[in-house]
Amino acid sequence: MTSRRAGSPRQILVIACTVVALATATLGWYATRTVRPDCVVAISKVTDGNGHNLPDVNGRVRSDKELADRAYQQAVDSGRCDPPRARWKQWIG
C-alpha cells in the first residue's frame, strides 16, 4: 500500500502563492534592467605590433569595451542612436 502526501489545501495554497510571488519578482527585476536599443557604432584604435592597444593622448589605454561604450555615448549625444531604456519599454515597442 502506498501513502499519498498531497498536503492540506492551505499548504498547497501557500506554496502556489510563494511560487507566483517569486516568478513575479523575477520577471519584474528582469523587465526593469536597462538595455541599449540596436545601434551600429564604429570604433578605431591603434595597436602595437603585438595587437596591444596604445595609449590615447592622455596616456590612458582603453579596452575595446570602453571604446565601444564611448562611441555609443557619442552617438546617443548626437542623436544618431536612442538612449538606453528599461527592457519592458522595448517589449511594448
mmCIF file of N, CA and C in Angstrom:
data_model
loop_
_atom_site.group_PDB
_atom_site.id
_atom_site.type_symbol
_atom_site.label_atom_id
_atom_site.label_comp_id
_atom_site.label_asym_id
_atom_site.label_seq_id
_atom_site.Cartn_x
_atom_site.Cartn_y
_atom_site.Cartn_z
ATOM 1 N N MET A 1 0.847 -1.172 0.000
ATOM 2 C CA MET A 1 0.000 0.000 0.000
ATOM 3 C C MET A 1 0.898 1.243 0.000
ATOM 4 N N THR A 2 0.571 2.182 -0.822
ATOM 5 C CA THR A 2 1.347 3.415 -0.888
ATOM 6 C C THR A 2 0.590 4.527 -0.183
ATOM 7 N N SER A 3 1.346 5.415 0.441
ATOM 8 C CA SER A 3 0.705 6.549 1.108
ATOM 9 C C SER A 3 0.842 7.775 0.217
ATOM 10 N N ARG A 4 -0.156 8.604 0.220
ATOM 11 C CA ARG A 4 -0.153 9.813 -0.594
ATOM 12 C C ARG A 4 -0.022 11.012 0.322
ATOM 13 N N ARG A 5 0.961 11.859 0.027
ATOM 14 C CA ARG A 5 1.178 13.057 0.835
ATOM 15 C C ARG A 5 0.887 14.269 -0.041
ATOM 16 N N ALA A 6 -0.341 14.570 -0.207
ATOM 17 C CA ALA A 6 -0.723 15.705 -1.033
ATOM 18 C C ALA A 6 -0.651 17.004 -0.249
ATOM 19 N N GLY A 7 -0.735 16.936 1.053
ATOM 20 C CA GLY A 7 -0.721 18.134 1.867
ATOM 21 C C GLY A 7 -2.106 18.726 1.957
ATOM 22 N N SER A 8 -2.250 19.586 2.924
ATOM 23 C CA SER A 8 -3.555 20.220 3.104
ATOM 24 C C SER A 8 -3.752 21.295 2.037
ATOM 25 N N PRO A 9 -4.998 21.636 1.765
ATOM 26 C CA PRO A 9 -5.248 22.705 0.783
ATOM 27 C C PRO A 9 -4.561 24.014 1.159
ATOM 28 N N ARG A 10 -4.439 24.281 2.437
ATOM 29 C CA ARG A 10 -3.780 25.511 2.887
ATOM 30 C C ARG A 10 -2.297 25.493 2.522
ATOM 31 N N GLN A 11 -1.615 24.357 2.712
ATOM 32 C CA GLN A 11 -0.206 24.243 2.350
ATOM 33 C C GLN A 11 -0.010 24.411 0.853
ATOM 34 N N ILE A 12 -0.872 23.811 0.076
ATOM 35 C CA ILE A 12 -0.780 23.931 -1.377
ATOM 36 C C ILE A 12 -0.983 25.377 -1.808
ATOM 37 N N LEU A 13 -1.929 26.076 -1.177
ATOM 38 C CA LEU A 13 -2.178 27.481 -1.495
ATOM 39 C C LEU A 13 -0.971 28.349 -1.144
ATOM 40 N N VAL A 14 -0.354 28.094 -0.003
ATOM 41 C CA VAL A 14 0.827 28.867 0.405
ATOM 42 C C VAL A 14 1.974 28.627 -0.573
ATOM 43 N N ILE A 15 2.180 27.385 -0.960
ATOM 44 C CA ILE A 15 3.249 27.070 -1.909
ATOM 45 C C ILE A 15 2.962 27.726 -3.262
ATOM 46 N N ALA A 16 1.740 27.648 -3.728
ATOM 47 C CA ALA A 16 1.382 28.249 -5.016
ATOM 48 C C ALA A 16 1.576 29.764 -4.978
ATOM 49 N N CYS A 17 1.159 30.400 -3.895
ATOM 50 C CA CYS A 17 1.323 31.856 -3.773
ATOM 51 C C CYS A 17 2.802 32.237 -3.727
ATOM 52 N N THR A 18 3.613 31.430 -3.065
ATOM 53 C CA THR A 18 5.052 31.699 -2.994
ATOM 54 C C THR A 18 5.691 31.589 -4.378
ATOM 55 N N VAL A 19 5.319 30.570 -5.122
ATOM 56 C CA VAL A 19 5.861 30.399 -6.472
ATOM 57 C C VAL A 19 5.454 31.569 -7.364
ATOM 58 N N VAL A 20 4.205 31.982 -7.298
ATOM 59 C CA VAL A 20 3.733 33.108 -8.109
ATOM 60 C C VAL A 20 4.460 34.392 -7.703
ATOM 61 N N ALA A 21 4.639 34.613 -6.417
ATOM 62 C CA ALA A 21 5.328 35.821 -5.950
ATOM 63 C C ALA A 21 6.782 35.836 -6.417
ATOM 64 N N LEU A 22 7.464 34.707 -6.334
ATOM 65 C CA LEU A 22 8.857 34.640 -6.795
ATOM 66 C C LEU A 22 8.957 34.839 -8.305
ATOM 67 N N ALA A 23 8.043 34.247 -9.050
ATOM 68 C CA ALA A 23 8.050 34.419 -10.504
ATOM 69 C C ALA A 23 7.785 35.878 -10.872
ATOM 70 N N THR A 24 6.865 36.513 -10.192
ATOM 71 C CA THR A 24 6.552 37.921 -10.454
ATOM 72 C C THR A 24 7.736 38.813 -10.122
ATOM 73 N N ALA A 25 8.392 38.555 -8.992
ATOM 74 C CA ALA A 25 9.552 39.358 -8.602
ATOM 75 C C ALA A 25 10.694 39.185 -9.604
ATOM 76 N N THR A 26 10.917 37.960 -10.052
ATOM 77 C CA THR A 26 11.986 37.703 -11.019
ATOM 78 C C THR A 26 11.698 38.389 -12.348
ATOM 79 N N LEU A 27 10.482 38.279 -12.828
ATOM 80 C CA LEU A 27 10.107 38.932 -14.082
ATOM 81 C C LEU A 27 10.202 40.450 -13.944
ATOM 82 N N GLY A 28 9.780 40.990 -12.806
ATOM 83 C CA GLY A 28 9.880 42.427 -12.572
ATOM 84 C C GLY A 28 11.319 42.904 -12.582
ATOM 85 N N TRP A 29 12.188 42.143 -11.927
ATOM 86 C CA TRP A 29 13.605 42.506 -11.913
ATOM 87 C C TRP A 29 14.164 42.482 -13.332
ATOM 88 N N TYR A 30 13.863 41.427 -14.075
ATOM 89 C CA TYR A 30 14.373 41.289 -15.440
ATOM 90 C C TYR A 30 13.838 42.402 -16.341
ATOM 91 N N ALA A 31 12.582 42.741 -16.187
ATOM 92 C CA ALA A 31 11.947 43.738 -17.056
ATOM 93 C C ALA A 31 12.475 45.142 -16.817
ATOM 94 N N THR A 32 12.953 45.429 -15.615
ATOM 95 C CA THR A 32 13.402 46.785 -15.309
ATOM 96 C C THR A 32 14.885 47.006 -15.567
ATOM 97 N N ARG A 33 15.608 45.977 -16.012
ATOM 98 C CA ARG A 33 17.023 46.160 -16.334
ATOM 99 C C ARG A 33 17.148 47.078 -17.544
ATOM 100 N N THR A 34 18.170 47.898 -17.521
ATOM 101 C CA THR A 34 18.410 48.833 -18.617
ATOM 102 C C THR A 34 19.130 48.113 -19.757
ATOM 103 N N VAL A 35 18.630 48.320 -20.970
ATOM 104 C CA VAL A 35 19.247 47.737 -22.162
ATOM 105 C C VAL A 35 19.420 48.830 -23.219
ATOM 106 N N ARG A 36 20.325 48.575 -24.133
ATOM 107 C CA ARG A 36 20.550 49.511 -25.233
ATOM 108 C C ARG A 36 19.760 49.055 -26.451
ATOM 109 N N PRO A 37 19.065 49.977 -27.103
ATOM 110 C CA PRO A 37 18.428 49.626 -28.374
ATOM 111 C C PRO A 37 19.506 49.315 -29.415
ATOM 112 N N ASP A 38 19.120 48.609 -30.465
ATOM 113 C CA ASP A 38 20.077 48.291 -31.524
ATOM 114 C C ASP A 38 20.634 49.574 -32.125
ATOM 115 N N CYS A 39 21.927 49.632 -32.226
ATOM 116 C CA CYS A 39 22.596 50.818 -32.759
ATOM 117 C C CYS A 39 23.971 50.384 -33.252
ATOM 118 N N VAL A 40 24.320 50.796 -34.441
ATOM 119 C CA VAL A 40 25.618 50.444 -35.007
ATOM 120 C C VAL A 40 26.561 51.621 -34.814
ATOM 121 N N VAL A 41 27.685 51.360 -34.147
ATOM 122 C CA VAL A 41 28.715 52.376 -33.971
ATOM 123 C C VAL A 41 30.031 51.799 -34.448
ATOM 124 N N ALA A 42 30.925 52.665 -34.825
ATOM 125 C CA ALA A 42 32.243 52.237 -35.281
ATOM 126 C C ALA A 42 33.296 52.762 -34.323
ATOM 127 N N ILE A 43 34.300 51.951 -34.081
ATOM 128 C CA ILE A 43 35.420 52.392 -33.251
ATOM 129 C C ILE A 43 36.700 52.173 -34.036
ATOM 130 N N SER A 44 37.696 52.928 -33.684
ATOM 131 C CA SER A 44 39.011 52.705 -34.267
ATOM 132 C C SER A 44 40.025 52.766 -33.135
ATOM 133 N N LYS A 45 41.081 52.025 -33.301
ATOM 134 C CA LYS A 45 42.121 52.006 -32.285
ATOM 135 C C LYS A 45 43.454 51.779 -32.958
ATOM 136 N N VAL A 46 44.494 52.175 -32.278
ATOM 137 C CA VAL A 46 45.846 51.980 -32.773
ATOM 138 C C VAL A 46 46.501 50.960 -31.854
ATOM 139 N N THR A 47 47.112 49.946 -32.471
ATOM 140 C CA THR A 47 47.761 48.901 -31.692
ATOM 141 C C THR A 47 49.229 48.809 -32.053
ATOM 142 N N ASP A 48 49.963 48.167 -31.165
ATOM 143 C CA ASP A 48 51.374 47.934 -31.464
ATOM 144 C C ASP A 48 51.506 46.674 -32.314
ATOM 145 N N GLY A 49 52.692 46.229 -32.549
ATOM 146 C CA GLY A 49 52.937 45.063 -33.391
ATOM 147 C C GLY A 49 52.368 43.772 -32.831
ATOM 148 N N ASN A 50 52.111 43.735 -31.523
ATOM 149 C CA ASN A 50 51.557 42.539 -30.888
ATOM 150 C C ASN A 50 50.043 42.606 -30.732
ATOM 151 N N GLY A 51 49.433 43.673 -31.207
ATOM 152 C CA GLY A 51 47.981 43.811 -31.103
ATOM 153 C C GLY A 51 47.494 44.447 -29.821
ATOM 154 N N HIS A 52 48.399 44.957 -28.998
ATOM 155 C CA HIS A 52 48.004 45.626 -27.757
ATOM 156 C C HIS A 52 47.628 47.078 -28.052
ATOM 157 N N ASN A 53 46.562 47.544 -27.402
ATOM 158 C CA ASN A 53 46.125 48.927 -27.609
ATOM 159 C C ASN A 53 47.192 49.900 -27.118
ATOM 160 N N LEU A 54 47.389 50.957 -27.878
ATOM 161 C CA LEU A 54 48.315 52.015 -27.470
ATOM 162 C C LEU A 54 47.549 53.072 -26.689
ATOM 163 N N PRO A 55 48.230 53.813 -25.844
ATOM 164 C CA PRO A 55 47.549 54.846 -25.049
ATOM 165 C C PRO A 55 47.026 55.984 -25.929
ATOM 166 N N ASP A 56 45.959 56.640 -25.421
ATOM 167 C CA ASP A 56 45.430 57.806 -26.130
ATOM 168 C C ASP A 56 46.285 59.025 -25.779
ATOM 169 N N VAL A 57 45.835 60.214 -26.168
ATOM 170 C CA VAL A 57 46.628 61.430 -25.948
ATOM 171 C C VAL A 57 46.811 61.737 -24.468
ATOM 172 N N ASN A 58 45.940 61.197 -23.624
ATOM 173 C CA ASN A 58 46.055 61.417 -22.182
ATOM 174 C C ASN A 58 46.890 60.332 -21.499
ATOM 175 N N GLY A 59 47.417 59.397 -22.269
ATOM 176 C CA GLY A 59 48.239 58.337 -21.719
ATOM 177 C C GLY A 59 47.450 57.160 -21.170
ATOM 178 N N ARG A 60 46.163 57.121 -21.444
ATOM 179 C CA ARG A 60 45.316 56.051 -20.924
ATOM 180 C C ARG A 60 45.076 54.992 -21.998
ATOM 181 N N VAL A 61 45.237 53.741 -21.624
ATOM 182 C CA VAL A 61 44.965 52.629 -22.536
ATOM 183 C C VAL A 61 43.530 52.188 -22.286
ATOM 184 N N ARG A 62 42.699 52.264 -23.311
ATOM 185 C CA ARG A 62 41.281 51.903 -23.181
ATOM 186 C C ARG A 62 41.026 50.527 -23.772
ATOM 187 N N SER A 63 40.147 49.782 -23.097
ATOM 188 C CA SER A 63 39.768 48.460 -23.597
ATOM 189 C C SER A 63 38.793 48.622 -24.764
ATOM 190 N N ASP A 64 38.572 47.531 -25.494
ATOM 191 C CA ASP A 64 37.614 47.568 -26.604
ATOM 192 C C ASP A 64 36.218 47.927 -26.101
ATOM 193 N N LYS A 65 35.835 47.423 -24.922
ATOM 194 C CA LYS A 65 34.518 47.733 -24.354
ATOM 195 C C LYS A 65 34.409 49.216 -24.033
ATOM 196 N N GLU A 66 35.457 49.785 -23.454
ATOM 197 C CA GLU A 66 35.446 51.220 -23.155
ATOM 198 C C GLU A 66 35.329 52.047 -24.428
ATOM 199 N N LEU A 67 36.032 51.635 -25.471
ATOM 200 C CA LEU A 67 35.944 52.356 -26.745
ATOM 201 C C LEU A 67 34.537 52.256 -27.337
ATOM 202 N N ALA A 68 33.937 51.059 -27.272
ATOM 203 C CA ALA A 68 32.585 50.873 -27.802
ATOM 204 C C ALA A 68 31.567 51.670 -26.969
ATOM 205 N N ASP A 69 31.705 51.653 -25.643
ATOM 206 C CA ASP A 69 30.803 52.429 -24.785
ATOM 207 C C ASP A 69 30.910 53.915 -25.079
ATOM 208 N N ARG A 70 32.129 54.377 -25.275
ATOM 209 C CA ARG A 70 32.346 55.800 -25.578
ATOM 210 C C ARG A 70 31.730 56.171 -26.928
ATOM 211 N N ALA A 71 31.914 55.314 -27.925
ATOM 212 C CA ALA A 71 31.336 55.573 -29.250
ATOM 213 C C ALA A 71 29.808 55.567 -29.175
ATOM 214 N N TYR A 72 29.244 54.636 -28.401
ATOM 215 C CA TYR A 72 27.785 54.590 -28.248
ATOM 216 C C TYR A 72 27.278 55.869 -27.573
ATOM 217 N N GLN A 73 27.953 56.301 -26.513
ATOM 218 C CA GLN A 73 27.523 57.515 -25.810
ATOM 219 C C GLN A 73 27.605 58.730 -26.730
ATOM 220 N N GLN A 74 28.626 58.806 -27.550
ATOM 221 C CA GLN A 74 28.737 59.914 -28.506
ATOM 222 C C GLN A 74 27.606 59.853 -29.525
ATOM 223 N N ALA A 75 27.222 58.655 -29.954
ATOM 224 C CA ALA A 75 26.104 58.511 -30.894
ATOM 225 C C ALA A 75 24.788 58.914 -30.253
ATOM 226 N N VAL A 76 24.605 58.583 -28.978
ATOM 227 C CA VAL A 76 23.389 58.992 -28.254
ATOM 228 C C VAL A 76 23.359 60.512 -28.118
ATOM 229 N N ASP A 77 24.500 61.086 -27.724
ATOM 230 C CA ASP A 77 24.575 62.543 -27.544
ATOM 231 C C ASP A 77 24.303 63.301 -28.838
ATOM 232 N N SER A 78 24.703 62.731 -29.971
ATOM 233 C CA SER A 78 24.492 63.407 -31.250
ATOM 234 C C SER A 78 23.114 63.114 -31.846
ATOM 235 N N GLY A 79 22.354 62.199 -31.228
ATOM 236 C CA GLY A 79 21.013 61.892 -31.704
ATOM 237 C C GLY A 79 20.938 60.789 -32.737
ATOM 238 N N ARG A 80 22.067 60.133 -33.042
ATOM 239 C CA ARG A 80 22.058 59.049 -34.035
ATOM 240 C C ARG A 80 21.524 57.743 -33.467
ATOM 241 N N CYS A 81 21.567 57.581 -32.153
ATOM 242 C CA CYS A 81 21.087 56.360 -31.503
ATOM 243 C C CYS A 81 20.155 56.728 -30.354
ATOM 244 N N ASP A 82 19.218 55.823 -30.066
ATOM 245 C CA ASP A 82 18.324 56.024 -28.929
ATOM 246 C C ASP A 82 19.069 55.734 -27.632
ATOM 247 N N PRO A 83 18.730 56.434 -26.557
ATOM 248 C CA PRO A 83 19.397 56.174 -25.270
ATOM 249 C C PRO A 83 18.934 54.853 -24.668
ATOM 250 N N PRO A 84 19.699 54.330 -23.714
ATOM 251 C CA PRO A 84 19.280 53.101 -23.049
ATOM 252 C C PRO A 84 17.935 53.302 -22.364
ATOM 253 N N ARG A 85 17.176 52.206 -22.246
ATOM 254 C CA ARG A 85 15.877 52.289 -21.584
ATOM 255 C C ARG A 85 15.553 50.952 -20.940
ATOM 256 N N ALA A 86 14.514 50.954 -20.125
ATOM 257 C CA ALA A 86 14.114 49.720 -19.438
ATOM 258 C C ALA A 86 13.666 48.684 -20.469
ATOM 259 N N ARG A 87 13.979 47.427 -20.198
ATOM 260 C CA ARG A 87 13.679 46.340 -21.123
ATOM 261 C C ARG A 87 12.188 46.268 -21.441
ATOM 262 N N TRP A 88 11.331 46.516 -20.459
ATOM 263 C CA TRP A 88 9.888 46.387 -20.701
ATOM 264 C C TRP A 88 9.407 47.403 -21.723
ATOM 265 N N LYS A 89 10.088 48.529 -21.841
ATOM 266 C CA LYS A 89 9.680 49.519 -22.842
ATOM 267 C C LYS A 89 9.973 49.017 -24.252
ATOM 268 N N GLN A 90 10.991 48.170 -24.408
ATOM 269 C CA GLN A 90 11.252 47.573 -25.718
ATOM 270 C C GLN A 90 10.202 46.514 -26.044
ATOM 271 N N TRP A 91 9.674 45.847 -25.034
ATOM 272 C CA TRP A 91 8.656 44.817 -25.256
ATOM 273 C C TRP A 91 7.384 45.408 -25.855
ATOM 274 N N ILE A 92 7.048 46.643 -25.419
ATOM 275 C CA ILE A 92 5.800 47.236 -25.893
ATOM 276 C C ILE A 92 5.993 48.092 -27.147
ATOM 277 N N GLY A 93 7.236 48.183 -27.593
ATOM 278 C CA GLY A 93 7.503 48.874 -28.848
ATOM 279 C C GLY A 93 7.979 50.204 -28.681
#
